[in-house]
Amino acid sequence: VGASTQSINKSVGTVSPIIQRLVMNNSNGLTLNTDVTIGISATLTNGIITSTTANFLNFANGATVTGASNTTHVNGPVRKTGTDAFTFPTGKGGIYKRIAIGVRGAVGDQFTAEYFNTVQTSGSTMGAGLVSVSGCEYWNLLRTTGTATPTVTLSWRNADCPNTYVVNTADLRVASYNTGASRWEDRGNGGVA
């Protein structure tokens, strides 16, 4: 809580912190200088949490997050460990863009997500069923450990992508980049809400 930028650090050679309940309410934000695990819950009220590939925010099996918005989310990677369905509180530049995964089978499964408010650089070759991919934003969702293939739910707002509007939601598809085939592949549309 406060108005001064804060950080979470650890001393060299010590274990990474596990915080059972985190409440984020700091208008100038929080920087992670170590990986941090949330054991029970995180409540995001105000302010941006900044993470990196090495200093990420991890949610343990069963841990939850509430309150994410344009003014409070994680700018950087977020990891989820475990079997429960989870909505990642990801965002960039004052834009909250959630991505969610469904239930998985193994407690040790880990997925890491990050949102990017920029054009993707993976390529422009489209697989069957695709015409184009978003020209303004994308997520990286990586299975860090395990073999689970959960459902994935993405979010969008036309206002976040100037000059790129969704006209017919039935045409939307989740796409993933297949590095082996060097192309984007259609992963379907299980429904739009």
XYZ file of N, CA and C in Angstrom:
579
model
N 0.855 -1.178 0.000
C 0.000 0.000 0.000
C 0.889 1.225 0.000
N 0.531 2.240 -0.772
C 1.281 3.480 -0.747
C 1.325 4.145 -2.094
N 2.230 5.137 -2.207
C 2.370 5.882 -3.451
C 3.802 5.900 -3.926
N 4.704 5.215 -3.243
C 6.095 5.095 -3.684
C 6.287 3.743 -4.338
N 7.054 3.703 -5.434
C 7.321 2.425 -6.087
C 7.967 1.475 -5.087
N 7.478 0.248 -5.045
C 7.997 -0.746 -4.112
C 8.551 -1.928 -4.888
N 9.326 -2.772 -4.207
C 9.879 -3.957 -4.844
C 9.909 -5.110 -3.863
N 9.970 -6.312 -4.417
C 10.185 -7.519 -3.622
C 11.517 -8.085 -4.075
N 12.425 -8.279 -3.114
C 13.785 -8.738 -3.380
C 14.081 -9.947 -2.514
N 15.175 -10.624 -2.818
C 15.667 -11.674 -1.932
C 17.188 -11.613 -1.920
N 17.779 -12.078 -0.841
C 19.232 -12.131 -0.728
C 19.773 -13.302 -1.530
N 20.970 -13.154 -2.044
C 21.612 -14.225 -2.806
C 21.702 -15.473 -1.935
N 21.343 -16.616 -2.522
C 21.441 -17.885 -1.811
C 20.237 -18.226 -0.960
N 19.226 -17.367 -0.917
C 18.027 -17.667 -0.139
C 16.923 -18.163 -1.065
N 15.918 -18.789 -0.471
C 14.807 -19.306 -1.274
C 13.898 -18.171 -1.718
N 13.206 -18.401 -2.818
C 12.270 -17.399 -3.322
C 11.081 -17.270 -2.379
N 10.557 -16.053 -2.221
C 9.458 -15.859 -1.274
C 8.145 -16.489 -1.730
N 7.404 -16.981 -0.748
C 6.033 -17.435 -0.945
C 5.169 -16.518 -0.096
N 4.272 -15.802 -0.750
C 3.363 -14.892 -0.058
C 1.988 -15.541 -0.103
N 1.415 -15.814 1.052
C 0.120 -16.489 1.070
C -0.987 -15.609 0.513
N -1.069 -14.355 1.000
C -2.104 -13.420 0.544
C -1.442 -12.088 0.209
N -1.570 -11.660 -1.029
C -1.009 -10.390 -1.480
C -2.147 -9.445 -1.826
N -2.077 -8.207 -1.312
C -3.002 -7.154 -1.711
C -2.159 -6.067 -2.354
N -2.432 -5.779 -3.624
C -1.696 -4.759 -4.375
C -2.539 -3.494 -4.414
N -2.068 -2.431 -3.727
C -2.790 -1.156 -3.708
C -1.750 -0.041 -3.640
N -1.023 0.159 -4.747
C 0.037 1.157 -4.810
C 0.016 1.789 -6.194
N -0.345 3.050 -6.266
C -0.512 3.723 -7.552
C 0.771 3.770 -8.382
N 1.942 3.670 -7.748
C 3.211 3.701 -8.486
C 3.789 2.317 -8.751
N 3.113 1.276 -8.310
C 3.475 -0.068 -8.704
C 4.439 -0.818 -7.817
N 4.664 -2.054 -8.224
C 5.517 -3.012 -7.526
C 6.390 -3.702 -8.557
N 7.702 -3.727 -8.308
C 8.643 -4.410 -9.195
C 9.136 -5.674 -8.513
N 9.078 -6.799 -9.231
C 9.602 -8.052 -8.692
C 11.062 -8.190 -9.096
N 11.934 -8.303 -8.121
C 13.353 -8.545 -8.361
C 13.729 -9.964 -7.986
N 12.740 -10.822 -7.884
C 12.866 -12.252 -7.643
C 11.555 -12.887 -8.093
N 11.565 -14.184 -8.325
C 10.291 -14.855 -8.560
C 9.552 -14.918 -7.234
N 8.238 -14.784 -7.290
C 7.397 -14.767 -6.096
C 6.229 -15.709 -6.348
N 5.912 -16.548 -5.365
C 4.768 -17.441 -5.466
C 3.657 -16.969 -4.547
N 2.436 -16.913 -5.102
C 1.246 -16.614 -4.310
C 0.653 -17.945 -3.882
N 0.536 -18.154 -2.570
C 0.065 -19.433 -2.050
C -1.442 -19.568 -1.986
N -2.153 -18.457 -1.653
C -3.607 -18.526 -1.486
C -4.330 -17.561 -2.416
N -4.016 -16.256 -2.328
C -4.767 -15.305 -3.148
C -3.992 -14.015 -3.365
N -4.322 -13.351 -4.474
C -3.832 -12.005 -4.753
C -5.052 -11.150 -5.065
N -5.130 -9.998 -4.409
C -6.194 -9.032 -4.667
C -5.545 -7.810 -5.279
N -5.897 -7.520 -6.522
C -5.328 -6.378 -7.221
C -6.326 -5.227 -7.139
N -5.944 -4.183 -6.393
C -6.813 -3.038 -6.174
C -6.367 -1.837 -6.989
N -5.050 -1.579 -7.014
C -4.514 -0.434 -7.742
C -3.020 -0.640 -7.969
N -2.534 -0.288 -9.157
C -1.108 -0.347 -9.450
C -0.704 -1.550 -10.281
N 0.398 -1.377 -10.983
C 0.919 -2.398 -11.893
C 2.041 -3.175 -11.204
N 2.007 -4.489 -11.324
C 3.109 -5.343 -10.868
C 3.974 -5.622 -12.092
N 5.261 -5.309 -12.007
C 6.178 -5.530 -13.124
C 7.016 -6.769 -12.853
N 6.969 -7.715 -13.809
C 7.732 -8.959 -13.685
C 8.586 -9.144 -14.926
N 9.520 -10.096 -14.860
C 10.368 -10.442 -16.002
C 10.417 -11.958 -16.128
N 11.087 -12.438 -17.144
C 11.214 -13.878 -17.341
C 11.848 -14.554 -16.126
N 12.859 -13.929 -15.530
C 13.525 -14.508 -14.356
C 12.791 -14.175 -13.064
N 12.118 -13.049 -13.026
C 11.451 -12.561 -11.815
C 9.949 -12.505 -12.041
N 9.332 -13.683 -12.160
C 7.924 -13.797 -12.521
C 7.045 -13.969 -11.286
N 5.747 -13.760 -11.477
C 4.760 -13.997 -10.432
C 4.123 -15.349 -10.706
N 4.198 -16.257 -9.724
C 3.662 -17.610 -9.857
C 2.482 -17.784 -8.913
N 1.426 -18.431 -9.397
C 0.287 -18.768 -8.563
C 0.298 -20.272 -8.331
N 0.349 -20.682 -7.062
C 0.394 -22.096 -6.686
C -0.942 -22.767 -7.007
N -0.961 -24.089 -6.936
C -2.185 -24.855 -7.153
C -3.261 -24.360 -6.192
N -4.407 -23.974 -6.723
C -5.513 -23.494 -5.901
C -5.486 -21.998 -5.618
N -4.380 -21.313 -5.881
C -4.291 -19.873 -5.615
C -5.134 -19.096 -6.620
N -5.728 -18.007 -6.160
C -6.633 -17.216 -6.991
C -6.167 -15.770 -7.098
N -6.754 -15.060 -8.069
C -6.497 -13.625 -8.223
C -7.825 -12.938 -8.529
N -8.027 -11.757 -7.926
C -9.230 -10.972 -8.188
C -8.850 -9.516 -8.391
N -9.724 -8.785 -9.077
C -9.596 -7.340 -9.173
C -8.793 -6.793 -10.326
N -8.240 -7.607 -11.207
C -7.418 -7.092 -12.300
C -8.237 -6.154 -13.184
N -7.570 -5.093 -13.674
C -8.227 -4.099 -14.521
C -7.156 -3.335 -15.297
N -7.565 -2.316 -16.042
C -6.597 -1.495 -16.768
C -5.636 -0.778 -15.825
N -6.041 -0.529 -14.583
C -5.176 0.179 -13.634
C -4.407 -0.746 -12.705
N -4.690 -2.043 -12.769
C -3.973 -2.977 -11.905
C -3.932 -4.369 -12.541
N -2.747 -4.772 -12.953
C -2.514 -6.074 -13.579
C -1.014 -6.360 -13.515
N -0.583 -7.426 -14.157
C 0.832 -7.775 -14.193
C 1.380 -7.443 -15.574
N 2.388 -6.592 -15.603
C 3.096 -6.222 -16.830
C 4.329 -7.117 -16.899
N 4.188 -8.250 -17.543
C 5.256 -9.241 -17.632
C 4.687 -10.635 -17.453
N 5.563 -11.637 -17.363
C 5.112 -13.030 -17.266
C 4.403 -13.359 -15.949
N 3.367 -14.190 -16.077
C 2.635 -14.744 -14.934
C 2.600 -16.248 -15.131
N 2.929 -16.996 -14.090
C 2.924 -18.456 -14.175
C 1.818 -19.017 -13.299
N 1.208 -20.112 -13.758
C 0.216 -20.843 -12.970
C 0.657 -22.287 -12.855
N 0.736 -22.748 -11.612
C 1.109 -24.129 -11.325
C -0.131 -24.860 -10.819
N -0.371 -26.081 -11.290
C -1.456 -26.883 -10.746
C -2.529 -27.254 -11.731
N -3.673 -27.676 -11.174
C -4.737 -28.275 -11.973
C -5.954 -27.383 -12.172
N -6.096 -26.343 -11.379
C -7.317 -25.547 -11.421
C -7.353 -24.586 -12.607
N -8.570 -24.295 -13.075
C -8.752 -23.294 -14.120
C -8.236 -21.963 -13.586
N -7.709 -21.118 -14.482
C -7.084 -19.872 -14.009
C -7.147 -18.801 -15.084
N -7.422 -17.572 -14.642
C -7.385 -16.413 -15.525
C -6.157 -15.582 -15.162
N -5.234 -15.468 -16.094
C -3.992 -14.722 -15.877
C -4.289 -13.224 -15.888
N -3.805 -12.458 -14.892
C -4.055 -11.015 -14.826
C -3.026 -10.225 -15.643
N -2.931 -10.505 -16.926
C -1.882 -9.930 -17.768
C -2.316 -8.622 -18.423
N -1.339 -7.760 -18.717
C -1.617 -6.506 -19.394
C -0.329 -5.786 -19.756
N -0.473 -4.673 -20.441
C 0.659 -3.811 -20.815
C 0.127 -2.416 -21.060
N 0.918 -1.420 -20.684
C 0.628 -0.043 -21.054
C -0.769 0.439 -20.701
N -1.266 0.110 -19.537
C -2.591 0.550 -19.132
C -3.725 -0.245 -19.749
N -3.417 -1.385 -20.347
C -4.447 -2.247 -20.937
C -4.388 -3.611 -20.253
N -5.487 -4.004 -19.631
C -5.619 -5.332 -19.030
C -6.184 -6.272 -20.078
N -5.484 -7.370 -20.350
C -5.946 -8.365 -21.320
C -5.770 -9.752 -20.727
N -6.854 -10.274 -20.228
C -6.797 -11.589 -19.590
C -6.698 -12.701 -20.632
N -6.086 -13.761 -20.196
C -6.038 -15.010 -20.937
C -6.282 -16.094 -19.896
N -7.076 -17.083 -20.230
C -7.434 -18.103 -19.248
C -7.160 -19.494 -19.790
N -6.889 -20.409 -18.854
C -6.735 -21.821 -19.195
C -7.705 -22.631 -18.351
N -8.143 -23.756 -18.926
C -9.088 -24.622 -18.232
C -8.397 -25.595 -17.285
N -9.172 -26.456 -16.701
C -8.700 -27.459 -15.743
C -7.703 -28.399 -16.411
N -6.672 -28.762 -15.650
C -5.653 -29.689 -16.119
C -5.531 -30.848 -15.145
N -4.824 -31.928 -15.550
C -4.808 -33.144 -14.759
C -3.699 -33.302 -13.739
N -2.550 -32.649 -13.910
C -1.406 -32.905 -13.032
C -1.054 -31.672 -12.209
N -0.861 -31.870 -10.904
C -0.543 -30.777 -9.983
C 0.734 -30.053 -10.405
N 1.670 -30.743 -11.042
C 2.932 -30.138 -11.442
C 2.890 -29.377 -12.763
N 1.753 -29.392 -13.464
C 1.653 -28.652 -14.723
C 1.864 -27.163 -14.477
N 2.631 -26.534 -15.350
C 2.853 -25.088 -15.259
C 2.662 -24.454 -16.627
N 1.947 -23.326 -16.634
C 1.775 -22.515 -17.834
C 2.191 -21.091 -17.508
N 2.877 -20.456 -18.441
C 3.311 -19.070 -18.271
C 2.702 -18.235 -19.379
N 2.095 -17.106 -18.998
C 1.424 -16.230 -19.964
C 1.958 -14.812 -19.848
N 1.993 -14.125 -21.000
C 2.336 -12.703 -21.034
C 1.611 -12.060 -22.208
N 1.108 -10.858 -21.992
C 0.401 -10.101 -23.020
C 1.346 -9.070 -23.635
N 1.221 -8.854 -24.946
C 2.009 -7.856 -25.660
C 1.067 -6.958 -26.456
N 1.159 -5.674 -26.234
C 0.334 -4.701 -26.945
C 1.130 -4.150 -28.128
N 1.465 -5.039 -29.058
C 2.258 -4.697 -30.233
C 2.019 -5.753 -31.309
N 2.519 -5.517 -32.488
C 2.388 -6.472 -33.593
C 3.281 -7.682 -33.321
N 2.774 -8.871 -33.550
C 3.583 -10.090 -33.375
C 4.647 -10.156 -34.468
N 5.748 -10.828 -34.166
C 6.864 -10.918 -35.113
C 7.174 -12.349 -35.522
N 6.245 -13.270 -35.263
C 6.499 -14.680 -35.566
C 6.433 -14.993 -37.047
N 5.636 -14.269 -37.789
C 5.517 -14.544 -39.213
C 4.134 -14.244 -39.727
N 3.960 -14.385 -41.034
C 2.672 -14.062 -41.639
C 2.064 -15.223 -42.429
N 2.690 -16.392 -42.424
C 2.149 -17.541 -43.147
C 0.980 -18.126 -42.359
N -0.162 -18.294 -43.040
C -1.383 -18.775 -42.399
C -1.678 -20.209 -42.791
N -2.043 -21.018 -41.809
C -2.496 -22.374 -42.070
C -3.944 -22.366 -42.519
N -4.470 -23.534 -42.813
C -5.846 -23.681 -43.294
C -6.836 -23.052 -42.325
N -7.800 -22.310 -42.856
C -8.853 -21.711 -42.048
C -8.559 -20.323 -41.522
N -7.336 -19.848 -41.671
C -6.974 -18.519 -41.181
C -6.758 -17.563 -42.342
N -7.129 -16.310 -42.124
C -6.938 -15.270 -43.126
C -5.881 -14.274 -42.648
N -5.913 -13.941 -41.354
C -4.934 -13.019 -40.778
C -4.906 -13.203 -39.268
N -3.894 -12.644 -38.639
C -3.818 -12.607 -37.182
C -3.843 -11.147 -36.758
N -4.103 -10.916 -35.499
C -4.210 -9.549 -34.997
C -2.969 -8.740 -35.356
N -3.195 -7.519 -35.796
C -2.098 -6.628 -36.149
C -1.736 -5.675 -35.034
N -2.250 -5.920 -33.804
C -1.960 -4.970 -32.727
C -1.633 -5.620 -31.386
N -1.887 -6.901 -31.212
C -1.644 -7.514 -29.907
C -1.545 -9.029 -30.023
N -0.929 -9.636 -29.001
C -0.860 -11.089 -28.921
C -0.445 -11.487 -27.509
N -0.553 -12.770 -27.197
C -0.098 -13.342 -25.939
C 0.933 -14.417 -26.238
N 1.851 -14.606 -25.327
C 2.662 -15.819 -25.295
C 2.079 -16.675 -24.184
N 1.653 -17.882 -24.513
C 1.197 -18.852 -23.522
C 2.035 -20.093 -23.730
N 2.867 -20.395 -22.760
C 3.797 -21.517 -22.877
C 3.526 -22.554 -21.808
N 3.503 -23.810 -22.212
C 3.452 -24.894 -21.236
C 4.879 -25.048 -20.728
N 5.110 -24.618 -19.491
C 6.448 -24.628 -18.910
C 6.855 -26.038 -18.495
N 5.920 -26.764 -17.868
C 6.140 -28.171 -17.517
C 4.839 -28.933 -17.710
N 4.932 -30.236 -17.876
C 3.750 -31.075 -18.004
C 3.389 -31.353 -19.455
N 2.262 -32.018 -19.638
C 1.803 -32.402 -20.975
C 0.361 -31.985 -21.232
N -0.249 -31.248 -20.317
C -1.665 -30.879 -20.438
C -1.923 -29.998 -21.653
N -3.119 -30.135 -22.217
C -3.557 -29.278 -23.329
C -4.929 -28.701 -22.968
N -4.963 -27.717 -22.070
C -6.241 -27.171 -21.608
C -6.905 -26.279 -22.650
N -8.172 -26.001 -22.426
C -8.836 -24.996 -23.247
C -8.200 -23.640 -22.944
N -8.231 -22.745 -23.934
C -7.665 -21.404 -23.781
C -8.750 -20.405 -24.126
N -8.891 -19.383 -23.299
C -9.846 -18.313 -23.541
C -9.094 -17.001 -23.630
N -9.347 -16.242 -24.701
C -8.700 -14.952 -24.905
C -9.735 -13.840 -24.768
N -9.264 -12.612 -24.636
C -10.163 -11.467 -24.530
C -9.781 -10.419 -25.559
N -10.723 -9.552 -25.897
C -10.406 -8.441 -26.791
C -11.393 -7.314 -26.547
N -10.958 -6.124 -26.933
C -11.809 -4.935 -26.982
C -11.430 -4.181 -28.241
N -12.402 -3.857 -29.061
C -12.102 -3.117 -30.290
C -11.345 -1.830 -29.996
N -11.645 -1.162 -28.881
C -11.002 0.116 -28.549
C -9.498 -0.025 -28.320
N -9.016 -1.233 -27.995
C -7.584 -1.439 -27.748
C -6.786 -1.629 -29.023
N -7.453 -1.803 -30.146
C -6.780 -2.024 -31.429
C -7.314 -1.051 -32.468
N -6.822 0.185 -32.450
C -7.309 1.161 -33.435
C -7.152 0.632 -34.861
N -8.150 0.863 -35.671
C -8.163 0.468 -37.087
C -8.230 -1.043 -37.304
N -8.445 -1.824 -36.255
C -8.598 -3.268 -36.377
C -9.830 -3.656 -35.575
N -10.950 -3.849 -36.244
C -12.194 -4.113 -35.534
C -12.718 -5.505 -35.838
N -13.299 -6.120 -34.823
C -13.973 -7.392 -35.002
C -15.390 -7.076 -35.461
N -15.735 -7.518 -36.642
C -17.053 -7.248 -37.202
C -17.976 -8.439 -36.956
N -17.501 -9.644 -37.221
C -18.305 -10.845 -37.073
C -17.589 -11.797 -36.116
N -18.073 -11.896 -34.882
C -17.397 -12.720 -33.876
C -17.357 -14.200 -34.256
N -18.271 -14.654 -35.115
C -18.251 -16.055 -35.551
C -16.997 -16.365 -36.372
N -16.374 -15.335 -36.934
C -15.153 -15.524 -37.728
C -13.883 -15.586 -36.878
N -13.974 -15.234 -35.593
C -12.792 -15.251 -34.731
C -12.282 -16.670 -34.504
N -10.973 -16.813 -34.428
C -10.345 -18.089 -34.110
C -9.186 -17.839 -33.161
N -8.925 -18.807 -32.295
C -7.683 -18.806 -31.536
C -6.641 -19.392 -32.474
N -5.515 -18.728 -32.599
C -4.443 -19.217 -33.467
C -3.170 -19.343 -32.653
N -2.355 -20.313 -32.997
C -1.036 -20.450 -32.358
C 0.011 -20.606 -33.448
N 1.213 -20.150 -33.116
C 2.285 -20.230 -34.100
C 3.023 -21.543 -33.942
N 3.098 -22.327 -35.010
C 3.799 -23.596 -35.034
C 5.199 -23.331 -35.581
N 6.202 -23.324 -34.692
C 7.566 -23.002 -35.140
C 8.115 -24.070 -36.081
N 7.738 -25.340 -35.887
C 8.220 -26.407 -36.762
C 7.728 -26.264 -38.192
N 6.482 -25.811 -38.356
C 5.900 -25.638 -39.689
C 6.025 -24.196 -40.184
N 6.515 -23.304 -39.333
C 6.668 -21.875 -39.666
C 5.366 -21.252 -40.166
N 4.276 -21.473 -39.408
C 2.988 -20.905 -39.795
C 2.058 -20.802 -38.589
N 1.060 -19.934 -38.751
C -0.015 -19.825 -37.770
C -1.029 -20.920 -38.047
N -1.551 -21.536 -36.958
C -2.509 -22.615 -37.115
C -3.793 -22.326 -36.356
N -4.898 -22.702 -36.950
C -6.237 -22.500 -36.397
C -6.453 -23.455 -35.238
N -6.765 -22.911 -34.057
C -7.059 -23.737 -32.883
C -8.540 -23.714 -32.517
N -9.353 -23.062 -33.388
C -10.792 -23.146 -33.223
C -11.424 -21.957 -32.532
N -12.747 -22.064 -32.407
C -13.566 -21.078 -31.741
C -14.648 -21.848 -31.008
N -14.463 -22.024 -29.707
C -15.421 -22.786 -28.914
C -16.625 -21.977 -28.471
N -16.668 -20.698 -28.856
C -17.785 -19.842 -28.489
C -17.301 -18.452 -28.143
N -18.185 -17.482 -28.278
C -17.855 -16.084 -28.014
C -18.867 -15.531 -27.037
N -18.384 -14.834 -26.022
C -19.284 -14.182 -25.056
C -18.919 -12.715 -24.956
